[in-house]
């Protein structure tokens, strides 16, 4: 079998971090404590939008046990940070822009004293009008959050001639879709320990996802060079894209307190503080207008999206760029006009979250494609096979897909697994009963890694020790997704050793190269490729020493199962440990550094086209549901998830991504909603913010499709986000199949499924506020 | 959480004594699944003394005598749900307790705490009222009894005094030929508070005519009660879908007469009717 090409790759190797995690020895951020540490706490805003007139900290400073009370005035360097737009305040100084903004920080001997001190800080505000709806925020007279324009990003895609496209159409279909704020819900809330370092700098350990961007901001805030700010990642209890800016703010604040007091400072958010302050997934309002022929082909797509960026820019420019690139889905269309407009509001700011701008648009696209299927009398699979990309297709951004485009393969494999078409037909005409069944499908294509968003390169170090044990470290970080294991497996494969020889070092900004953020499902492809190169460097040194040692040509030697072998006879010539010792003795380096820079991409922002990503992945989800038509309760009873990920480096880890991705997508589709009313969040803990439980998750059939891609190590591409981005639309389409009623706004909770809209308690008790009318326009040009 | 004094005893008398000393400053701790969450939220009136009753053996156990079942307040949801007596003679309470929270919550949370906390979504209360429960409260100097449906003033407010301990819950066994059920509607399949619920009991005579009907909705009314108007429609009739539908509609109507039309009525009106119909259907098969 082809699988046997590799010893370690593709095998369900134990995770390198498993022992610590199952024995409770793994150290998460809150487990780090040192003597004499102080506890830091943050005073947060009282209003979602207000000018700060005065902050009086004198009473708080006088409280016994308090060692420092600081405001933005105490920041020696840059008071703001931001990856794209530098406007997020470490501590608010001019205005507060959402309820999670911090105004002052306290360090005290105990948490309780710190909390008490917060209550003694007096702030005078001038309350400002609040704007929380993106479409209201773009009005000329709307309150402004930063500067004089709330629009801060406008991405476009332009292809062909949209007018001509609509003229050619037999039908024009218009719909409006809306998505909600959702919380990352990492199990471990934000936590760090910051210590002043000997050289006048600072050393931070904690639950940070993107260490290098956080480090840049700490250095800028403290006027320190980067080499004096060291950030070490503790074992992370989840992130899902969520431990970036919110951790940067925490790092800056704790570092500031540590430097001012000369003592270590511990900062830990409660769940409520975490939910109040942390950023969320962007809510989108999406207007989709498609022109179609009566055979189901698509002649035009006009798409306008308003994204709620909340109070700060954060990753919005990148998130919404992925949306603009992928907004048409994997479907042929000659004429495309897409606009994604991102605006500031007084809501929680929105940023990176697993999916990164795709779950929203996929909900709209995959609903639309089902709508047009019905219009032309086709079934959901047929319409996707008819319009779906194949190799050589030109995308909406004008990119020609040169890799193996496996969209139809994943569609067909998933459909076959669950007998999709027959079930769909049967459920469509089921007889009237309170509980109805439905089945729905959704597919996607997704650009791998960062694409033209930014520089895309990463480094990994493979260091063989004199006894033949190995240490791997990388600028790519592990949040629990298994990146370390993937990189170690790659190194083990190249070096011909077993996994028990390898230890992975948690990422430390002072010891590994800046490899960009671990986002965009780029861990395996970027960090893994770098690991491969690093291991190859060491291997070539080892092999030349082996050749000197044995007198054999390098060509006839190989490394296998911890031994140096004769390739032809399989005879073991020396152990890997002996070889390593020899190498050391001869003074040859056993330290390998690998760097991988992605293949080129391009983007023309003005004209909206380009080769957005160097390669893509393809996936299909199918959900089978039971809908209680008298209560609106939806149970997902079966699920198929099929993804082409290039190659599974570790099947077990990959399956974890499949299952977790579906579970998270199910929450997005049916349950989760972080509601913010007039700038005030309504759910701050998991009693009210409802995540799916194990009992809500169906049986999930995972189909791993492997079409190796030249761009990735051993052909591997991405899997983390693809698994999360199409579960919700599959479920929504299944609900439609069951009930004949389409859900246009997520989540499909009890009220929406039963009544078609959500209920909100607003204003007067007893008054009922309905959501704005749905937009459903259809015109037919056929006589 | 703020500091508080922690007192405990394994004797009810001592507990009652402690409570009589501490007055309104004390709070009783049973399983703690409501109280600890409340304390973490730092309520305005923060108790100075927590009195742990969980070691008091005389407040534990489920006993049957004659036609009655006595449930002691420290019975956990798991204990109730696993009790043969309850399953055979008060089936709907078994069903209700099996659906509370999660395994961990069911193992810790007690029926006494569920009643005394008096949340609108308390899942043991509708079945207990349908079982005509009577409760006994004791303080150092008094013993008081209430019919459970007379005990609640509004959500989170009962007629109990701070120095009183709920010591006993007494229910009537259901007749052998009666059928009962509890339907809970939550947003998810575990760890879910009741959006709405219905407890129902039906008894038919040999001809199939309904001779006893009890309907108690949960999370629907300002306080729990049997919906007599709907129950009476059923008495003397034979089970049927139209009859049950009408009874369901009646329950909605009565609900609205109490609550008025509120933001959630649009949803609750049809759904409570459907749940009542379903509950009655289940009790007549
Ligand atoms: C995650 C979670 C899920 C939950 N799910 C559900 C659910 O599905 N359905 C549901 O109904 N409830 C649910 N609950 C609420 C709670 O578990 C129940 O109400 C439980 O029965 C409370 O019992 P306890 O013994 O833990 O009460 P405690 O927290 O110990 O006490 C609750 C209140 O009652 C008072 N009290 C307790 N015992 C006595 C007594 N004998 N005499 C006088 N006063 C007393 C206490 O002073 C306190 O005010 C849930 C709670 C959690 C945390």
mmCIF file of N, CA, C and O in Angstrom, chain A residues 369-446:
data_model
loop_
_atom_site.group_PDB
_atom_site.id
_atom_site.type_symbol
_atom_site.label_atom_id
_atom_site.label_comp_id
_atom_site.label_asym_id
_atom_site.label_seq_id
_atom_site.Cartn_x
_atom_site.Cartn_y
_atom_site.Cartn_z
ATOM 1 N N UNK A 369 -27.025 28.487 -2.942
ATOM 2 C CA UNK A 369 -26.918 27.445 -3.973
ATOM 3 C C UNK A 369 -28.088 26.463 -3.842
ATOM 4 O O UNK A 369 -28.621 25.976 -4.846
ATOM 5 N N UNK A 370 -28.551 26.233 -2.607
ATOM 6 C CA UNK A 370 -29.736 25.386 -2.413
ATOM 7 C C UNK A 370 -30.993 26.083 -2.928
ATOM 8 O O UNK A 370 -31.881 25.447 -3.496
ATOM 9 N N UNK A 371 -31.041 27.387 -2.721
ATOM 10 C CA UNK A 371 -32.212 28.152 -3.187
ATOM 11 C C UNK A 371 -32.312 28.098 -4.709
ATOM 12 O O UNK A 371 -33.384 27.869 -5.267
ATOM 13 N N UNK A 372 -31.171 28.259 -5.374
ATOM 14 C CA UNK A 372 -31.253 28.238 -6.835
ATOM 15 C C UNK A 372 -31.531 26.820 -7.356
ATOM 16 O O UNK A 372 -32.195 26.643 -8.364
ATOM 17 N N UNK A 373 -31.044 25.831 -6.618
ATOM 18 C CA UNK A 373 -31.331 24.448 -7.025
ATOM 19 C C UNK A 373 -32.837 24.229 -7.058
ATOM 20 O O UNK A 373 -33.387 23.685 -8.029
ATOM 21 N N UNK A 374 -33.491 24.677 -6.006
ATOM 22 C CA UNK A 374 -34.934 24.497 -5.939
ATOM 23 C C UNK A 374 -35.631 25.242 -7.071
ATOM 24 O O UNK A 374 -36.561 24.741 -7.695
ATOM 25 N N UNK A 375 -35.125 26.427 -7.341
ATOM 26 C CA UNK A 375 -35.713 27.267 -8.393
ATOM 27 C C UNK A 375 -35.702 26.546 -9.744
ATOM 28 O O UNK A 375 -36.651 26.640 -10.511
ATOM 29 N N UNK A 376 -34.606 25.857 -10.029
ATOM 30 C CA UNK A 376 -34.502 25.214 -11.343
ATOM 31 C C UNK A 376 -34.817 23.711 -11.274
ATOM 32 O O UNK A 376 -34.581 22.980 -12.236
ATOM 33 N N UNK A 377 -35.308 23.268 -10.135
ATOM 34 C CA UNK A 377 -35.751 21.878 -10.028
ATOM 35 C C UNK A 377 -34.624 20.860 -9.979
ATOM 36 O O UNK A 377 -34.741 19.761 -10.520
ATOM 37 N N UNK A 378 -33.527 21.233 -9.376
ATOM 38 C CA UNK A 378 -32.437 20.260 -9.229
ATOM 39 C C UNK A 378 -32.251 19.937 -7.761
ATOM 40 O O UNK A 378 -32.730 20.653 -6.895
ATOM 41 N N UNK A 379 -31.523 18.869 -7.498
ATOM 42 C CA UNK A 379 -31.271 18.595 -6.086
ATOM 43 C C UNK A 379 -29.950 19.226 -5.663
ATOM 44 O O UNK A 379 -29.139 19.626 -6.505
ATOM 45 N N UNK A 380 -29.733 19.360 -4.363
ATOM 46 C CA UNK A 380 -28.565 20.098 -3.873
ATOM 47 C C UNK A 380 -27.227 19.521 -4.333
ATOM 48 O O UNK A 380 -26.270 20.269 -4.503
ATOM 49 N N UNK A 381 -27.159 18.231 -4.520
ATOM 50 C CA UNK A 381 -25.896 17.654 -4.989
ATOM 51 C C UNK A 381 -25.686 17.971 -6.472
ATOM 52 O O UNK A 381 -24.612 18.410 -6.882
ATOM 53 N N UNK A 382 -26.743 17.776 -7.252
ATOM 54 C CA UNK A 382 -26.653 18.064 -8.696
ATOM 55 C C UNK A 382 -26.184 19.478 -8.965
ATOM 56 O O UNK A 382 -25.317 19.717 -9.810
ATOM 57 N N UNK A 383 -26.782 20.435 -8.244
ATOM 58 C CA UNK A 383 -26.459 21.830 -8.537
ATOM 59 C C UNK A 383 -25.004 22.132 -8.199
ATOM 60 O O UNK A 383 -24.332 22.891 -8.885
ATOM 61 N N UNK A 384 -24.503 21.475 -7.149
ATOM 62 C CA UNK A 384 -23.108 21.701 -6.771
ATOM 63 C C UNK A 384 -22.160 21.040 -7.770
ATOM 64 O O UNK A 384 -21.118 21.597 -8.109
ATOM 65 N N UNK A 385 -22.525 19.864 -8.232
ATOM 66 C CA UNK A 385 -21.675 19.189 -9.219
ATOM 67 C C UNK A 385 -21.677 19.962 -10.531
ATOM 68 O O UNK A 385 -20.683 20.029 -11.236
ATOM 69 N N UNK A 386 -22.830 20.556 -10.837
ATOM 70 C CA UNK A 386 -22.949 21.319 -12.071
ATOM 71 C C UNK A 386 -22.084 22.576 -12.045
ATOM 72 O O UNK A 386 -21.392 22.891 -13.010
ATOM 73 N N UNK A 387 -22.104 23.285 -10.929
ATOM 74 C CA UNK A 387 -21.432 24.579 -10.867
ATOM 75 C C UNK A 387 -20.053 24.558 -10.210
ATOM 76 O O UNK A 387 -19.345 25.548 -10.234
ATOM 77 N N UNK A 388 -19.708 23.433 -9.594
ATOM 78 C CA UNK A 388 -18.491 23.386 -8.774
ATOM 79 C C UNK A 388 -17.207 23.416 -9.591
ATOM 80 O O UNK A 388 -17.139 22.920 -10.714
ATOM 81 N N UNK A 389 -16.175 23.974 -8.987
ATOM 82 C CA UNK A 389 -14.859 24.092 -9.625
ATOM 83 C C UNK A 389 -14.237 22.730 -9.919
ATOM 84 O O UNK A 389 -14.389 21.767 -9.161
ATOM 85 N N UNK A 390 -13.499 22.731 -11.040
ATOM 86 C CA UNK A 390 -12.648 21.601 -11.376
ATOM 87 C C UNK A 390 -11.243 22.140 -11.598
ATOM 88 O O UNK A 390 -11.048 23.359 -11.617
ATOM 89 N N UNK A 391 -10.315 21.230 -11.822
ATOM 90 C CA UNK A 391 -8.945 21.671 -12.092
ATOM 91 C C UNK A 391 -8.927 22.617 -13.293
ATOM 92 O O UNK A 391 -9.572 22.357 -14.293
ATOM 93 N N UNK A 392 -8.207 23.720 -13.136
ATOM 94 C CA UNK A 392 -8.123 24.689 -14.228
ATOM 95 C C UNK A 392 -9.169 25.780 -14.140
ATOM 96 O O UNK A 392 -9.152 26.732 -14.932
ATOM 97 N N UNK A 393 -10.074 25.669 -13.176
ATOM 98 C CA UNK A 393 -11.122 26.687 -13.036
ATOM 99 C C UNK A 393 -10.506 28.043 -12.720
ATOM 100 O O UNK A 393 -9.441 28.125 -12.112
ATOM 101 N N UNK A 394 -11.190 29.111 -13.162
ATOM 102 C CA UNK A 394 -10.772 30.470 -12.814
ATOM 103 C C UNK A 394 -11.705 30.956 -11.699
ATOM 104 O O UNK A 394 -12.921 30.993 -11.873
ATOM 105 N N UNK A 395 -11.137 31.323 -10.568
ATOM 106 C CA UNK A 395 -11.954 31.740 -9.428
ATOM 107 C C UNK A 395 -12.492 33.160 -9.635
ATOM 108 O O UNK A 395 -12.137 33.821 -10.616
ATOM 109 N N UNK A 396 -13.285 33.609 -8.688
ATOM 110 C CA UNK A 396 -13.847 34.962 -8.758
ATOM 111 C C UNK A 396 -12.752 36.014 -8.786
ATOM 112 O O UNK A 396 -12.930 37.100 -9.333
ATOM 113 N N UNK A 397 -11.603 35.699 -8.211
ATOM 114 C CA UNK A 397 -10.523 36.683 -8.197
ATOM 115 C C UNK A 397 -9.590 36.521 -9.404
ATOM 116 O O UNK A 397 -8.537 37.135 -9.456
ATOM 117 N N UNK A 398 -10.006 35.674 -10.341
ATOM 118 C CA UNK A 398 -9.225 35.504 -11.564
ATOM 119 C C UNK A 398 -8.050 34.541 -11.425
ATOM 120 O O UNK A 398 -7.187 34.477 -12.283
ATOM 121 N N UNK A 399 -8.035 33.790 -10.342
ATOM 122 C CA UNK A 399 -6.935 32.844 -10.138
ATOM 123 C C UNK A 399 -7.259 31.515 -10.797
ATOM 124 O O UNK A 399 -8.361 30.980 -10.645
ATOM 125 N N UNK A 400 -6.271 30.967 -11.528
ATOM 126 C CA UNK A 400 -6.461 29.663 -12.153
ATOM 127 C C UNK A 400 -6.020 28.576 -11.169
ATOM 128 O O UNK A 400 -4.919 28.638 -10.633
ATOM 129 N N UNK A 401 -6.877 27.616 -10.933
ATOM 130 C CA UNK A 401 -6.567 26.574 -9.953
ATOM 131 C C UNK A 401 -5.784 25.453 -10.615
ATOM 132 O O UNK A 401 -6.325 24.689 -11.410
ATOM 133 N N UNK A 402 -4.503 25.399 -10.286
ATOM 134 C CA UNK A 402 -3.606 24.470 -10.972
ATOM 135 C C UNK A 402 -3.375 23.180 -10.188
ATOM 136 O O UNK A 402 -2.812 22.236 -10.698
ATOM 137 N N UNK A 403 -3.762 23.176 -8.930
ATOM 138 C CA UNK A 403 -3.535 21.989 -8.103
ATOM 139 C C UNK A 403 -4.676 20.988 -8.337
ATOM 140 O O UNK A 403 -5.555 21.224 -9.160
ATOM 141 N N UNK A 404 -4.663 19.924 -7.601
ATOM 142 C CA UNK A 404 -5.720 18.918 -7.732
ATOM 143 C C UNK A 404 -6.999 19.449 -7.066
ATOM 144 O O UNK A 404 -7.083 19.529 -5.855
ATOM 145 N N UNK A 405 -7.972 19.839 -7.879
ATOM 146 C CA UNK A 405 -9.204 20.409 -7.341
ATOM 147 C C UNK A 405 -10.177 19.267 -7.054
ATOM 148 O O UNK A 405 -10.766 18.698 -7.960
ATOM 149 N N UNK A 406 -10.314 18.950 -5.781
ATOM 150 C CA UNK A 406 -11.028 17.716 -5.433
ATOM 151 C C UNK A 406 -12.441 17.970 -4.919
ATOM 152 O O UNK A 406 -13.004 17.149 -4.214
ATOM 153 N N UNK A 407 -13.017 19.116 -5.273
ATOM 154 C CA UNK A 407 -14.353 19.453 -4.789
ATOM 155 C C UNK A 407 -15.363 18.342 -5.081
ATOM 156 O O UNK A 407 -16.103 17.893 -4.212
ATOM 157 N N UNK A 408 -15.376 17.874 -6.324
ATOM 158 C CA UNK A 408 -16.377 16.861 -6.690
ATOM 159 C C UNK A 408 -16.107 15.529 -6.001
ATOM 160 O O UNK A 408 -17.030 14.799 -5.668
ATOM 161 N N UNK A 409 -14.832 15.264 -5.799
ATOM 162 C CA UNK A 409 -14.487 14.025 -5.096
ATOM 163 C C UNK A 409 -15.047 14.038 -3.669
ATOM 164 O O UNK A 409 -15.673 13.071 -3.224
ATOM 165 N N UNK A 410 -14.863 15.146 -2.957
ATOM 166 C CA UNK A 410 -15.373 15.179 -1.580
ATOM 167 C C UNK A 410 -16.902 15.218 -1.556
ATOM 168 O O UNK A 410 -17.535 14.602 -0.691
ATOM 169 N N UNK A 411 -17.495 15.912 -2.525
ATOM 170 C CA UNK A 411 -18.966 15.948 -2.592
ATOM 171 C C UNK A 411 -19.522 14.536 -2.778
ATOM 172 O O UNK A 411 -20.425 14.099 -2.058
ATOM 173 N N UNK A 412 -18.958 13.829 -3.748
ATOM 174 C CA UNK A 412 -19.491 12.507 -4.074
ATOM 175 C C UNK A 412 -19.230 11.492 -2.975
ATOM 176 O O UNK A 412 -20.091 10.674 -2.651
ATOM 177 N N UNK A 413 -18.051 11.572 -2.378
ATOM 178 C CA UNK A 413 -17.743 10.620 -1.306
ATOM 179 C C UNK A 413 -18.670 10.824 -0.111
ATOM 180 O O UNK A 413 -19.153 9.857 0.477
ATOM 181 N N UNK A 414 -18.885 12.084 0.243
ATOM 182 C CA UNK A 414 -19.755 12.363 1.391
ATOM 183 C C UNK A 414 -21.184 11.928 1.079
ATOM 184 O O UNK A 414 -21.853 11.293 1.894
ATOM 185 N N UNK A 415 -21.657 12.260 -0.118
ATOM 186 C CA UNK A 415 -23.044 11.956 -0.491
ATOM 187 C C UNK A 415 -23.284 10.453 -0.508
ATOM 188 O O UNK A 415 -24.319 9.955 -0.043
ATOM 189 N N UNK A 416 -22.301 9.722 -1.011
ATOM 190 C CA UNK A 416 -22.445 8.274 -1.102
ATOM 191 C C UNK A 416 -22.519 7.647 0.288
ATOM 192 O O UNK A 416 -23.320 6.742 0.544
ATOM 193 N N UNK A 417 -21.707 8.155 1.167
ATOM 194 C CA UNK A 417 -21.631 7.621 2.527
ATOM 195 C C UNK A 417 -22.998 7.577 3.214
ATOM 196 O O UNK A 417 -23.324 6.666 3.954
ATOM 197 N N UNK A 418 -23.815 8.587 2.940
ATOM 198 C CA UNK A 418 -25.061 8.705 3.699
ATOM 199 C C UNK A 418 -26.298 8.580 2.791
ATOM 200 O O UNK A 418 -27.421 8.779 3.233
ATOM 201 N N UNK A 419 -26.057 8.220 1.530
ATOM 202 C CA UNK A 419 -27.159 8.077 0.574
ATOM 203 C C UNK A 419 -27.948 9.388 0.478
ATOM 204 O O UNK A 419 -29.170 9.419 0.607
ATOM 205 N N UNK A 420 -27.205 10.452 0.252
ATOM 206 C CA UNK A 420 -27.779 11.795 0.352
ATOM 207 C C UNK A 420 -29.002 12.016 -0.531
ATOM 208 O O UNK A 420 -30.062 12.447 -0.069
ATOM 209 N N UNK A 421 -28.853 11.709 -1.827
ATOM 210 C CA UNK A 421 -29.931 12.104 -2.743
ATOM 211 C C UNK A 421 -31.259 11.411 -2.441
ATOM 212 O O UNK A 421 -32.312 12.026 -2.484
ATOM 213 N N UNK A 422 -31.174 10.118 -2.138
ATOM 214 C CA UNK A 422 -32.422 9.400 -1.843
ATOM 215 C C UNK A 422 -33.084 9.927 -0.584
ATOM 216 O O UNK A 422 -34.292 10.130 -0.544
ATOM 217 N N UNK A 423 -32.260 10.137 0.445
ATOM 218 C CA UNK A 423 -32.829 10.656 1.683
ATOM 219 C C UNK A 423 -33.430 12.033 1.462
ATOM 220 O O UNK A 423 -34.512 12.353 1.964
ATOM 221 N N UNK A 424 -32.723 12.853 0.733
ATOM 222 C CA UNK A 424 -33.188 14.220 0.492
ATOM 223 C C UNK A 424 -34.560 14.188 -0.192
ATOM 224 O O UNK A 424 -35.473 14.908 0.195
ATOM 225 N N UNK A 425 -34.699 13.330 -1.188
ATOM 226 C CA UNK A 425 -35.969 13.229 -1.908
ATOM 227 C C UNK A 425 -37.084 12.711 -0.996
ATOM 228 O O UNK A 425 -38.196 13.225 -0.980
ATOM 229 N N UNK A 426 -36.725 11.701 -0.229
ATOM 230 C CA UNK A 426 -37.720 11.093 0.669
ATOM 231 C C UNK A 426 -38.208 12.105 1.711
ATOM 232 O O UNK A 426 -39.406 12.252 1.943
ATOM 233 N N UNK A 427 -37.276 12.814 2.310
ATOM 234 C CA UNK A 427 -37.650 13.759 3.373
ATOM 235 C C UNK A 427 -38.441 14.948 2.824
ATOM 236 O O UNK A 427 -39.268 15.529 3.502
ATOM 237 N N UNK A 428 -38.144 15.273 1.581
ATOM 238 C CA UNK A 428 -38.797 16.427 0.968
ATOM 239 C C UNK A 428 -40.299 16.203 0.892
ATOM 240 O O UNK A 428 -41.094 17.141 0.968
ATOM 241 N N UNK A 429 -40.681 14.945 0.719
ATOM 242 C CA UNK A 429 -42.113 14.693 0.551
ATOM 243 C C UNK A 429 -42.664 13.850 1.692
ATOM 244 O O UNK A 429 -43.592 13.079 1.508
ATOM 245 N N UNK A 430 -42.056 13.999 2.874
ATOM 246 C CA UNK A 430 -42.553 13.194 3.999
ATOM 247 C C UNK A 430 -43.924 13.697 4.438
ATOM 248 O O UNK A 430 -44.290 14.848 4.226
ATOM 249 N N UNK A 431 -44.668 12.800 5.075
ATOM 250 C CA UNK A 431 -46.015 13.176 5.484
ATOM 251 C C UNK A 431 -45.949 14.036 6.741
ATOM 252 O O UNK A 431 -44.929 14.123 7.413
ATOM 253 N N UNK A 432 -47.068 14.668 7.034
ATOM 254 C CA UNK A 432 -47.128 15.619 8.121
ATOM 255 C C UNK A 432 -47.065 14.934 9.475
ATOM 256 O O UNK A 432 -47.901 14.103 9.801
ATOM 257 N N UNK A 433 -46.060 15.260 10.249
ATOM 258 C CA UNK A 433 -45.959 14.748 11.617
ATOM 259 C C UNK A 433 -45.184 15.793 12.399
ATOM 260 O O UNK A 433 -44.426 16.565 11.809
ATOM 261 N N UNK A 434 -45.349 15.851 13.712
ATOM 262 C CA UNK A 434 -44.649 16.898 14.475
ATOM 263 C C UNK A 434 -43.132 16.844 14.316
ATOM 264 O O UNK A 434 -42.484 17.859 14.208
ATOM 265 N N UNK A 435 -42.570 15.644 14.307
ATOM 266 C CA UNK A 435 -41.117 15.528 14.170
ATOM 267 C C UNK A 435 -40.796 15.185 12.720
ATOM 268 O O UNK A 435 -41.247 14.176 12.198
ATOM 269 N N UNK A 436 -40.013 16.064 12.103
ATOM 270 C CA UNK A 436 -39.675 15.827 10.700
ATOM 271 C C UNK A 436 -38.177 15.656 10.531
ATOM 272 O O UNK A 436 -37.391 16.231 11.267
ATOM 273 N N UNK A 437 -37.837 14.879 9.531
ATOM 274 C CA UNK A 437 -36.419 14.677 9.238
ATOM 275 C C UNK A 437 -35.995 15.493 8.041
ATOM 276 O O UNK A 437 -36.800 15.770 7.152
ATOM 277 N N UNK A 438 -34.721 15.825 8.027
ATOM 278 C CA UNK A 438 -34.181 16.538 6.873
ATOM 279 C C UNK A 438 -32.713 16.238 6.715
ATOM 280 O O UNK A 438 -32.044 15.807 7.651
ATOM 281 N N UNK A 439 -32.217 16.468 5.491
ATOM 282 C CA UNK A 439 -30.788 16.267 5.249
ATOM 283 C C UNK A 439 -30.283 17.450 4.428
ATOM 284 O O UNK A 439 -31.004 17.957 3.562
ATOM 285 N N UNK A 440 -29.099 17.903 4.731
ATOM 286 C CA UNK A 440 -28.566 19.074 4.036
ATOM 287 C C UNK A 440 -27.085 18.920 3.774
ATOM 288 O O UNK A 440 -26.364 18.250 4.515
ATOM 289 N N UNK A 441 -26.650 19.573 2.710
ATOM 290 C CA UNK A 441 -25.247 19.458 2.297
ATOM 291 C C UNK A 441 -24.645 20.857 2.172
ATOM 292 O O UNK A 441 -25.356 21.819 1.887
ATOM 293 N N UNK A 442 -23.376 20.954 2.396
ATOM 294 C CA UNK A 442 -22.657 22.204 2.160
ATOM 295 C C UNK A 442 -21.221 21.855 1.811
ATOM 296 O O UNK A 442 -20.672 20.871 2.316
ATOM 297 N N UNK A 443 -20.633 22.659 0.920
ATOM 298 C CA UNK A 443 -19.236 22.415 0.572
ATOM 299 C C UNK A 443 -18.485 23.735 0.544
ATOM 300 O O UNK A 443 -19.076 24.803 0.631
ATOM 301 N N UNK A 444 -17.183 23.633 0.444
ATOM 302 C CA UNK A 444 -16.410 24.873 0.395
ATOM 303 C C UNK A 444 -15.061 24.645 -0.253
ATOM 304 O O UNK A 444 -14.588 23.513 -0.359
ATOM 305 N N UNK A 445 -14.487 25.742 -0.690
ATOM 306 C CA UNK A 445 -13.066 25.738 -1.001
ATOM 307 C C UNK A 445 -12.448 26.801 -0.127
ATOM 308 O O UNK A 445 -13.095 27.778 0.234
ATOM 309 N N UNK A 446 -11.227 26.555 0.269
ATOM 310 C CA UNK A 446 -10.608 27.452 1.234
ATOM 311 C C UNK A 446 -9.146 27.650 0.903
ATOM 312 O O UNK A 446 -8.395 26.682 0.737
#
